[in-house]
Short mmCIF file of C-alpha atoms and ligand atoms in Angstrom, two decimals:
data_model
loop_
_atom_site.label_atom_id
_atom_site.label_comp_id
_atom_site.label_asym_id
_atom_site.label_seq_id
_atom_site.Cartn_x
_atom_site.Cartn_y
_atom_site.Cartn_z
CA MET A 601 77.79 102.62 110.92
CA LYS A 602 80.73 104.02 113.04
CA PRO A 603 83.47 105.79 110.53
CA VAL A 604 86.99 103.66 110.69
CA ASN A 605 89.67 105.75 112.07
CA ILE A 606 92.96 105.73 110.24
CA GLY A 607 96.26 106.73 111.42
CA ILE A 608 99.09 107.51 108.65
CA LEU A 609 102.61 107.33 109.87
CA GLY A 610 104.57 109.63 107.36
CA LEU A 611 102.61 112.33 105.29
CA GLY A 612 105.34 112.65 102.43
CA THR A 613 104.37 111.68 98.67
CA VAL A 614 102.33 108.59 99.06
CA GLY A 615 100.68 109.96 102.65
CA GLY A 616 99.78 113.18 101.08
CA GLY A 617 98.21 111.18 97.84
CA THR A 618 96.42 108.66 100.12
CA VAL A 619 94.62 111.53 101.87
CA ASN A 620 93.95 113.34 98.69
CA VAL A 621 92.50 110.07 97.01
CA LEU A 622 90.42 109.48 100.33
CA ASN A 623 88.99 112.90 100.17
CA ARG A 624 88.47 113.24 96.51
CA ASN A 625 86.79 109.73 95.99
CA ALA A 626 85.00 109.84 99.80
CA ASP A 627 81.58 108.83 98.56
CA GLU A 628 82.61 106.18 96.20
CA ILE A 629 84.99 104.50 98.67
CA THR A 630 82.32 104.66 101.43
CA ARG A 631 79.77 102.95 99.11
CA ARG A 632 82.55 100.32 98.36
CA ALA A 633 83.56 99.78 102.10
CA GLY A 634 80.36 100.13 103.53
CA ARG A 635 81.68 102.39 106.27
CA GLU A 636 83.50 106.09 106.04
CA ILE A 637 87.20 105.68 106.25
CA ARG A 638 88.32 108.87 108.15
CA VAL A 639 92.03 109.99 108.52
CA THR A 640 92.08 111.20 112.00
CA MET A 641 95.97 111.30 112.78
CA ALA A 642 99.02 111.61 110.75
CA SER A 643 102.86 111.64 112.02
CA VAL A 644 105.07 113.98 110.21
CA ARG A 645 108.86 114.83 110.76
CA SER A 646 108.10 118.51 110.72
CA LEU A 647 104.78 120.18 111.52
CA ASP A 648 105.57 123.31 109.55
CA LYS A 649 106.32 121.74 106.16
CA PRO A 650 103.96 122.59 103.29
CA ARG A 651 101.98 119.36 102.40
CA ILE A 652 100.33 118.19 99.00
CA CYS A 653 97.07 117.50 101.17
CA ASP A 654 94.60 119.23 103.02
CA THR A 655 95.33 118.54 106.84
CA SER A 656 92.77 120.54 108.59
CA SER A 657 90.89 117.81 109.82
CA ILE A 658 93.88 115.50 110.77
CA LYS A 659 95.65 115.82 114.03
CA LEU A 660 99.38 116.04 113.14
CA THR A 661 102.11 114.65 115.51
CA THR A 662 105.64 114.25 115.28
CA ASP A 663 105.49 111.23 117.36
CA SER A 664 104.12 108.04 115.66
CA PHE A 665 103.97 106.15 118.76
CA GLU A 666 101.31 108.59 119.68
CA ILE A 667 99.15 107.10 116.85
CA ILE A 668 99.87 103.36 117.15
CA ASN A 669 98.99 103.71 120.82
CA HIS A 670 95.89 105.49 120.60
CA PRO A 671 92.73 103.70 121.40
CA ASP A 672 90.46 105.39 118.92
CA ILE A 673 92.59 104.39 115.74
CA ASP A 674 91.42 101.24 114.11
CA VAL A 675 93.95 100.90 111.21
CA VAL A 676 97.57 102.25 111.01
CA VAL A 677 98.84 103.14 107.59
CA GLU A 678 102.82 102.92 107.57
CA LEU A 679 104.38 104.95 105.01
CA ILE A 680 107.87 105.95 106.69
CA GLY A 681 109.82 103.29 104.71
CA GLY A 682 113.09 101.54 105.67
CA ASP A 683 112.91 98.55 108.05
CA THR A 684 114.26 99.88 111.43
CA LEU A 685 111.53 102.52 112.97
CA ALA A 686 108.99 101.17 110.46
CA LEU A 687 109.40 97.70 111.73
CA GLU A 688 109.11 98.62 115.41
CA LEU A 689 106.00 100.60 114.89
CA VAL A 690 104.37 97.94 112.86
CA GLN A 691 104.99 95.46 115.29
CA LYS A 692 103.84 97.61 118.20
CA ALA A 693 100.76 98.55 116.10
CA ILE A 694 100.06 94.64 115.56
CA THR A 695 100.42 93.88 119.46
CA ASN A 696 97.95 96.74 119.92
CA GLY A 697 95.40 95.00 117.93
CA LYS A 698 95.43 97.42 114.95
CA HIS A 699 95.22 96.40 111.36
CA VAL A 700 98.02 97.76 109.31
CA VAL A 701 98.52 98.76 105.76
CA THR A 702 101.75 99.40 104.41
CA ALA A 703 103.74 100.37 101.19
CA ASN A 704 106.99 99.32 102.91
CA LYS A 705 108.61 96.65 100.38
CA ALA A 706 111.80 96.38 102.35
CA LEU A 707 109.83 95.63 105.39
CA ILE A 708 107.62 92.98 104.06
CA ALA A 709 110.33 91.14 101.82
CA VAL A 710 112.95 91.25 104.88
CA HIS A 711 110.81 90.88 108.00
CA GLY A 712 107.49 89.67 106.50
CA ASN A 713 107.40 86.30 107.97
CA GLU A 714 107.67 87.23 111.68
CA VAL A 715 105.43 90.31 110.88
CA PHE A 716 102.68 87.94 109.42
CA ALA A 717 102.94 85.36 112.24
CA GLU A 718 102.22 88.03 114.75
CA ALA A 719 99.76 89.74 113.06
CA GLN A 720 98.34 85.97 112.54
CA ARG A 721 98.54 85.54 116.38
CA MET A 722 96.89 88.62 117.23
CA GLY A 723 94.09 88.15 114.52
CA VAL A 724 94.66 91.41 112.58
CA THR A 725 95.68 92.06 108.83
CA VAL A 726 98.71 93.23 107.11
CA ALA A 727 98.21 94.29 103.88
CA PHE A 728 100.73 95.71 101.35
CA GLU A 729 99.38 95.80 97.91
CA ALA A 730 101.30 98.97 97.64
CA ALA A 731 104.49 97.63 98.54
CA VAL A 732 104.92 96.24 94.83
CA ALA A 733 104.45 98.03 91.43
CA GLY A 734 102.87 101.01 92.85
CA GLY A 735 99.31 101.24 91.63
CA ILE A 736 98.90 97.93 89.73
CA PRO A 737 96.93 95.60 91.90
CA ILE A 738 99.47 92.78 91.12
CA ILE A 739 99.28 91.22 94.95
CA LYS A 740 95.38 90.83 94.63
CA ALA A 741 95.72 89.48 91.17
CA VAL A 742 98.05 86.83 91.85
CA ARG A 743 96.94 86.00 95.49
CA GLU A 744 93.22 85.88 94.72
CA GLY A 745 92.84 86.33 90.87
CA LEU A 746 95.20 83.66 89.84
CA ALA A 747 94.33 81.27 92.85
CA GLY A 748 93.38 78.42 90.90
CA ASN A 749 96.83 78.10 88.88
CA ARG A 750 100.06 76.55 89.19
CA VAL A 751 102.31 79.82 88.72
CA GLN A 752 104.97 78.71 86.63
CA TRP A 753 107.20 82.13 86.32
CA LEU A 754 106.63 85.59 86.60
CA ALA A 755 109.10 88.47 85.20
CA GLY A 756 108.64 92.06 85.87
CA ILE A 757 109.83 95.71 85.33
CA ILE A 758 109.13 96.62 89.00
CA ASN A 759 111.65 99.41 89.55
CA GLY A 760 110.23 102.66 87.96
CA THR A 761 113.36 104.86 88.56
CA SER A 762 115.69 102.21 86.53
CA ASN A 763 113.27 101.82 83.92
CA PHE A 764 112.99 105.71 83.56
CA ILE A 765 116.80 105.64 83.32
CA LEU A 766 117.21 103.33 80.70
CA THR A 767 114.52 104.80 78.58
CA GLU A 768 116.07 108.02 78.92
CA MET A 769 119.33 106.79 78.05
CA ARG A 770 118.05 104.79 74.86
CA ASP A 771 115.54 107.54 73.48
CA LYS A 772 117.66 110.70 74.44
CA GLY A 773 121.09 109.38 74.64
CA ARG A 774 120.81 110.95 78.47
CA SER A 775 123.62 110.34 80.94
CA PHE A 776 122.84 107.97 83.88
CA GLU A 777 123.35 110.73 86.50
CA ASP A 778 121.38 113.20 84.75
CA VAL A 779 118.17 111.09 84.45
CA LEU A 780 118.52 109.71 88.02
CA ALA A 781 118.76 113.29 89.58
CA GLU A 782 115.48 113.78 87.60
CA ALA A 783 113.85 110.77 89.10
CA GLN A 784 114.47 111.87 92.47
CA LYS A 785 113.20 115.28 91.99
CA LEU A 786 110.03 113.69 90.59
CA GLY A 787 109.65 111.48 93.94
CA TYR A 788 110.13 108.21 91.97
CA ALA A 789 113.46 107.29 93.69
CA GLU A 790 113.85 105.64 97.03
CA ALA A 791 115.21 107.91 99.91
CA ASP A 792 118.62 106.04 99.04
CA PRO A 793 118.59 105.91 95.44
CA THR A 794 120.98 103.20 95.17
CA PHE A 795 118.12 100.72 96.15
CA ASP A 796 116.78 101.92 92.69
CA VAL A 797 119.93 101.40 90.56
CA ASP A 798 121.57 98.53 92.12
CA GLY A 799 118.24 96.26 91.89
CA ILE A 800 117.55 96.03 95.52
CA ASP A 801 114.39 97.75 95.75
CA ALA A 802 113.19 95.46 92.74
CA ALA A 803 114.48 92.40 94.50
CA HIS A 804 112.42 93.47 97.74
CA LYS A 805 109.33 93.15 95.42
CA LEU A 806 110.20 90.15 93.49
CA THR A 807 110.74 88.42 96.74
CA ILE A 808 107.22 89.40 97.56
CA LEU A 809 105.68 88.25 94.36
CA ALA A 810 107.61 84.78 94.55
CA SER A 811 105.86 83.97 97.96
CA ILE A 812 102.46 84.65 96.78
CA ALA A 813 103.08 82.94 93.41
CA PHE A 814 104.55 79.72 95.01
CA GLY A 815 103.59 79.40 98.35
CA ILE A 816 107.05 79.81 99.88
CA PRO A 817 108.24 81.92 102.87
CA LEU A 818 109.80 85.42 102.08
CA GLN A 819 113.52 84.77 101.26
CA PHE A 820 115.14 88.30 100.23
CA ASP A 821 118.59 87.08 101.53
CA LYS A 822 118.56 84.38 98.91
CA ALA A 823 117.69 86.49 95.88
CA TYR A 824 120.45 87.31 93.14
CA ILE A 825 120.53 90.94 92.36
CA GLU A 826 122.48 92.87 89.96
CA GLY A 827 121.69 96.57 89.15
CA ILE A 828 122.05 98.79 86.23
CA ARG A 829 124.90 100.83 87.07
CA SER A 830 127.49 99.47 84.90
CA LEU A 831 125.26 99.59 81.77
CA THR A 832 126.37 101.89 79.00
CA THR A 833 124.81 103.52 76.18
CA GLN A 834 126.66 101.09 73.83
CA ASP A 835 124.98 98.28 75.64
CA VAL A 836 121.48 99.82 75.02
CA THR A 837 122.18 100.62 71.28
CA ASP A 838 123.61 97.04 70.87
CA ALA A 839 120.61 95.54 72.18
CA ALA A 840 118.48 97.44 69.87
CA ASP A 841 120.61 96.59 66.64
CA LEU A 842 120.09 92.59 67.48
CA GLY A 843 116.04 93.31 67.89
CA PHE A 844 116.09 93.47 71.77
CA ARG A 845 115.34 96.07 74.45
CA LEU A 846 117.60 96.39 77.63
CA LYS A 847 115.37 96.07 80.86
CA LEU A 848 116.04 95.50 84.76
CA LEU A 849 113.93 92.56 85.19
CA GLY A 850 112.70 90.73 88.01
CA ILE A 851 112.36 86.87 87.40
CA ALA A 852 111.02 84.18 89.73
CA LYS A 853 110.66 80.77 88.09
CA HIS A 854 109.51 77.50 89.54
CA THR A 855 111.63 74.73 87.99
CA ASP A 856 111.99 70.94 88.66
CA ASN A 857 115.23 71.93 90.78
CA GLY A 858 114.19 74.75 92.95
CA VAL A 859 113.04 78.24 92.83
CA GLU A 860 115.11 81.01 90.66
CA LEU A 861 114.83 84.40 92.21
CA ARG A 862 116.66 87.04 90.40
CA VAL A 863 117.07 90.67 89.58
CA HIS A 864 119.36 91.70 86.58
CA PRO A 865 119.84 93.61 83.33
CA THR A 866 117.94 91.66 80.80
CA LEU A 867 117.69 91.74 76.97
CA ILE A 868 113.96 90.88 75.89
CA PRO A 869 112.76 90.42 72.27
CA GLU A 870 111.54 93.76 71.19
CA LYS A 871 108.03 92.52 70.06
CA ARG A 872 107.27 91.44 73.44
CA LEU A 873 104.76 93.72 75.24
CA LEU A 874 107.13 93.70 78.22
CA ALA A 875 109.72 95.22 76.26
CA ASN A 876 107.74 98.42 75.51
CA VAL A 877 107.09 99.21 79.06
CA ASP A 878 108.84 102.71 79.17
CA GLY A 879 109.49 105.31 81.44
CA VAL A 880 108.61 105.02 85.23
CA MET A 881 105.59 102.40 84.18
CA ASN A 882 105.85 99.02 85.86
CA ALA A 883 104.57 95.57 84.25
CA ILE A 884 104.53 92.32 85.42
CA LEU A 885 104.02 89.03 83.04
CA VAL A 886 102.68 86.03 84.97
CA ASN A 887 102.43 82.60 83.74
CA GLY A 888 99.82 80.17 85.04
CA ASP A 889 99.48 76.79 84.14
CA ALA A 890 95.40 77.38 83.58
CA VAL A 891 95.36 81.03 82.15
CA GLY A 892 98.56 81.12 80.09
CA PRO A 893 100.40 84.31 80.06
CA THR A 894 98.75 87.47 81.91
CA LEU A 895 100.29 90.88 81.60
CA TYR A 896 99.55 93.65 84.38
CA TYR A 897 100.81 97.28 83.71
CA GLY A 898 100.69 100.74 85.18
CA ALA A 899 102.24 103.35 87.30
CA GLY A 900 104.80 102.06 89.42
CA ALA A 901 105.49 104.72 91.58
CA GLY A 902 104.17 108.52 92.38
CA ALA A 903 101.69 109.93 94.80
CA ASP A 904 98.32 109.05 93.48
CA PRO A 905 99.14 105.71 91.72
CA THR A 906 100.39 104.33 94.96
CA ALA A 907 97.63 105.94 97.09
CA SER A 908 95.23 103.93 94.93
CA ALA A 909 96.98 100.56 96.24
CA VAL A 910 96.94 102.08 99.86
CA VAL A 911 93.22 102.72 99.48
CA ALA A 912 92.14 99.32 97.95
CA ASP A 913 93.95 97.90 100.91
CA LEU A 914 91.98 100.09 103.29
CA VAL A 915 88.56 99.16 101.58
CA ASP A 916 89.68 95.48 101.99
CA VAL A 917 90.62 95.85 105.50
CA VAL A 918 87.24 97.63 106.48
CA ARG A 919 85.39 95.06 104.70
CA ALA A 920 87.11 92.28 106.56
CA LEU A 921 86.66 93.68 110.12
CA THR A 922 83.76 91.41 110.54
CA THR A 923 85.23 88.19 109.16
CA ASP A 924 86.93 85.77 111.26
CA PRO A 925 90.51 86.07 111.08
CA GLU A 926 91.03 82.48 109.93
CA ASN A 927 88.37 83.15 106.89
CA ARG A 928 90.14 86.13 105.83
CA VAL A 929 92.79 85.86 102.72
CA PRO A 930 96.00 84.74 103.85
CA HIS A 931 98.95 87.09 103.84
CA LEU A 932 100.99 85.20 101.55
CA ALA A 933 98.31 83.70 99.27
CA PHE A 934 98.75 80.16 100.60
CA GLN A 935 97.34 79.10 104.45
CA ALA A 936 100.44 80.04 106.86
CA ASP A 937 100.58 76.51 107.68
CA ALA A 938 101.03 75.13 103.99
CA LEU A 939 104.12 77.19 102.74
CA ASN A 940 106.68 74.74 101.40
CA ASP A 941 110.54 74.91 101.72
CA THR A 942 111.26 74.66 97.91
CA VAL A 943 115.00 75.82 97.76
CA ILE A 944 115.83 79.00 96.26
CA LEU A 945 118.57 78.15 93.52
CA PRO A 946 121.94 79.55 93.63
CA ILE A 947 122.69 81.65 90.48
CA GLU A 948 125.23 79.02 89.42
CA GLU A 949 122.34 76.70 89.06
CA VAL A 950 120.24 79.12 86.80
CA SER A 951 120.13 78.79 83.06
CA SER A 952 119.66 81.62 80.68
CA ALA A 953 120.71 82.80 77.10
CA TRP A 954 123.64 85.21 76.98
CA PHE A 955 124.94 88.56 75.06
CA LEU A 956 128.34 88.86 75.14
CA ARG A 957 130.51 91.60 73.79
CA LEU A 958 134.37 91.28 73.78
CA GLN A 959 136.94 93.59 72.62
CA ALA A 960 139.41 91.50 70.42
CA GLN A 961 142.54 92.35 68.45
CA ASP A 962 142.04 91.96 64.75
CA GLN A 963 143.83 88.97 63.96
CA PRO A 964 143.69 85.49 62.53
CA ASN A 965 142.23 82.82 64.90
CA VAL A 966 140.91 84.77 67.50
CA LEU A 967 137.03 84.04 66.74
CA ALA A 968 138.44 80.23 66.49
CA ASN A 969 139.87 80.55 70.13
CA VAL A 970 136.78 82.09 71.46
CA THR A 971 134.16 79.80 69.98
CA LYS A 972 136.37 76.59 70.75
CA ILE A 973 136.21 77.66 74.64
CA LEU A 974 132.43 78.18 74.25
CA GLY A 975 132.18 74.84 72.78
CA GLU A 976 134.38 73.12 75.35
CA ASN A 977 131.93 74.29 77.91
CA ALA A 978 128.91 73.09 75.99
CA ILE A 979 127.84 76.80 75.04
CA SER A 980 125.91 76.75 71.67
CA ILE A 981 126.17 79.95 69.91
CA GLU A 982 123.11 81.67 68.25
CA ALA A 983 124.46 84.54 66.48
CA ILE A 984 127.90 86.27 66.10
CA VAL A 985 128.76 89.43 64.57
CA GLN A 986 132.31 91.15 64.39
CA LYS A 987 131.90 94.71 64.07
CA ALA A 988 134.32 97.24 62.39
CA PRO A 989 137.10 98.79 64.47
CA HIS A 990 136.39 102.40 65.38
CA GLN A 991 139.75 103.16 64.16
CA GLN A 992 142.81 101.69 62.13
CA GLY A 993 144.42 98.87 64.39
CA ALA A 994 141.92 99.59 67.27
CA ASN A 995 140.50 96.34 68.93
CA VAL A 996 137.19 95.06 67.14
CA PRO A 997 133.78 94.39 69.23
CA ILE A 998 132.67 90.94 68.61
CA VAL A 999 128.98 90.43 69.79
CA ILE A 1000 127.77 86.68 70.55
CA LEU A 1001 124.52 85.53 71.29
CA THR A 1002 124.29 82.06 72.99
CA HIS A 1003 121.62 79.74 73.50
CA SER A 1004 120.61 78.70 76.95
CA VAL A 1005 123.29 77.50 79.27
CA PHE A 1006 123.83 77.18 83.09
CA GLU A 1007 125.59 80.11 84.79
CA LYS A 1008 128.44 78.05 86.05
CA ALA A 1009 129.47 77.04 82.33
CA MET A 1010 129.29 80.57 81.12
CA ASN A 1011 131.26 81.61 83.99
CA GLN A 1012 134.08 78.66 83.37
CA ALA A 1013 134.00 79.89 79.90
CA LEU A 1014 134.24 83.56 80.08
CA GLY A 1015 137.27 82.95 82.94
CA LYS A 1016 139.14 81.27 80.16
CA ILE A 1017 138.35 83.81 77.35
CA SER A 1018 139.31 86.77 79.41
CA LYS A 1019 142.76 85.14 79.91
CA LEU A 1020 143.07 85.00 76.04
CA PRO A 1021 145.90 87.61 75.19
CA GLU A 1022 144.04 88.90 72.13
CA ILE A 1023 140.99 89.53 74.07
CA GLU A 1024 140.70 92.50 76.66
CA PRO A 1025 139.63 91.15 80.24
CA ASP A 1026 136.74 93.11 80.49
CA ILE A 1027 133.77 91.35 78.65
CA THR A 1028 130.07 92.51 78.80
CA ARG A 1029 127.95 90.05 79.62
CA ILE A 1030 123.95 90.16 79.94
CA ARG A 1031 121.46 87.80 80.25
CA VAL A 1032 118.64 87.18 77.67
CA GLU A 1033 115.26 85.92 78.17
CA TYR A 1034 112.69 85.23 75.50
CA LEU A 1035 109.79 85.09 78.13
CA GLY A 1036 107.76 82.53 75.85
CA SER A 1037 104.76 80.95 77.34
CA ASP A 1038 106.36 77.74 78.14
N1 HSE B 737 111.81 103.67 94.01
C1 HSE B 737 110.61 102.82 93.55
C2 HSE B 737 110.53 102.73 91.95
C3 HSE B 737 109.28 103.49 93.74
O1 HSE B 737 111.43 103.51 91.30
O2 HSE B 737 109.97 101.82 91.41
C4 HSE B 737 108.10 102.48 93.90
O3 HSE B 737 108.19 101.19 94.55
#
C-alpha cells in the first residue's frame, strides 16, 4: 500500500526523537500500521543547526506553512509548542483536510474545544497522546481502556521538571535554581520554565485528563494552580519527619457538587506508590468505580519517550484513515454532543487535609489560642508537634496536621491566626491527600 507522508513542524528534542524512533523501528511500525509511515518534510528554525536525527531523506524548510499547504502531506505532526503560531498552523492544517498529531498541551488545554469541533467538521483526527505525561499512554488508557468505568478521581505527578527539582532538593539538599538549570540543560523544562515551576504545565495536562475522564469540555481557565516556587528544604524535611513526601500533584475529582480541578504542592503518605515516583518520572493514579485504583508510571519527558507517544498516535491515525469519521474514537473520549456541563468548583469549595507550620513565641497560651481558632472554624486536628527553638529565645515552629476541611474554613482560620500577636504572620500551608481508593 502507498506510504503515508508525514510533515513534522519543529525538529527539536521531540521532533528529532520522533524521526529516530520511526527510523529505528520502521519495520515493526509498518507491520503494526499496515502502511509505511514516511517523514518527507520537516520545518526548522535554522537549516544549519546540528540535529539529533538523520535528515538526509527529509526536505527541510524554514516555512511551516509550506508543509501544511503541501498536497502530498497526509499527516502533520505539530511539535513547535506554544499556542500562537502552533494554533494557526494546526487550524490551517485541519482546514486543509490533514490529520494532526501534536504534543502541545497548552494548545489542547486552552484551544482544544474549538480545534476538535473544526476537526470533526472536516472529518480529520487530532491526536495528542504526547501532550500528557510524555511516553505514558495515559490518554489511551483513560479514553479507551477505562471506557467501562465512572472515573471518580485521578491524581498525577505530571510535570517531570518540578518532580526532578523536589527529588533533588530532598535527596541532595540542592538549591531550586541549581536543579532547574540542570532540567533545562537536559531538555525536560518548557521553553519558558515558569510553566513548569508555577504549575501551569501540569494544569494544562490535568485539564486534558479531566475532560477525557469525566466527559466535560476543556476548561483550563477554571483550574486552580499553585506551583513549587515557595517550597523550602524545610518543607521537604518536615514532610519526611511526618511520614509524607512532598509532590506537585494534579488532582481531578468528581464530587456530588462538581469537579475539583487543582494543581498544587501536596503531601502524600510515603507508603503510596505515587509518593515514590522520583526524578523526571511521571505517574498518574486513576480511580474507576469498576476497576478501582490503577497506576500508570513512566518517563514524562525527553526525546525518545515523548516520541514513543507521537509515533503511537501516528499508527492510530494511519489505522483509522479508512474508518468513517463518526466511527473513530472521539477526541475527548465521550461523543462530542454528549459532553456535560458539570461545574468546576472554585478552590474555596474544595476540601482537603492540611499541613500547617507556624512560628510562635514560646509563651503560655499560644497553642490554646491557635487551637481555639481552629475549633471555632470546625477544623479538627489530627496531630500537633511543637519543635525545639533553633536558639534560646527564638520563635518555635509548631507543625499541625488537620483532618479534611473546606478551603474556605481554613482561609478564615488562618486569617485570624496570622493576626495573633504571638504568631509570625507568614504561615506555611500545604494540602495533604491520602489517595485512598474511596
Ligand atoms: N516540561 C515538561 C515536564 C515536559 O517537565 O514534564 C513534558 O511535558
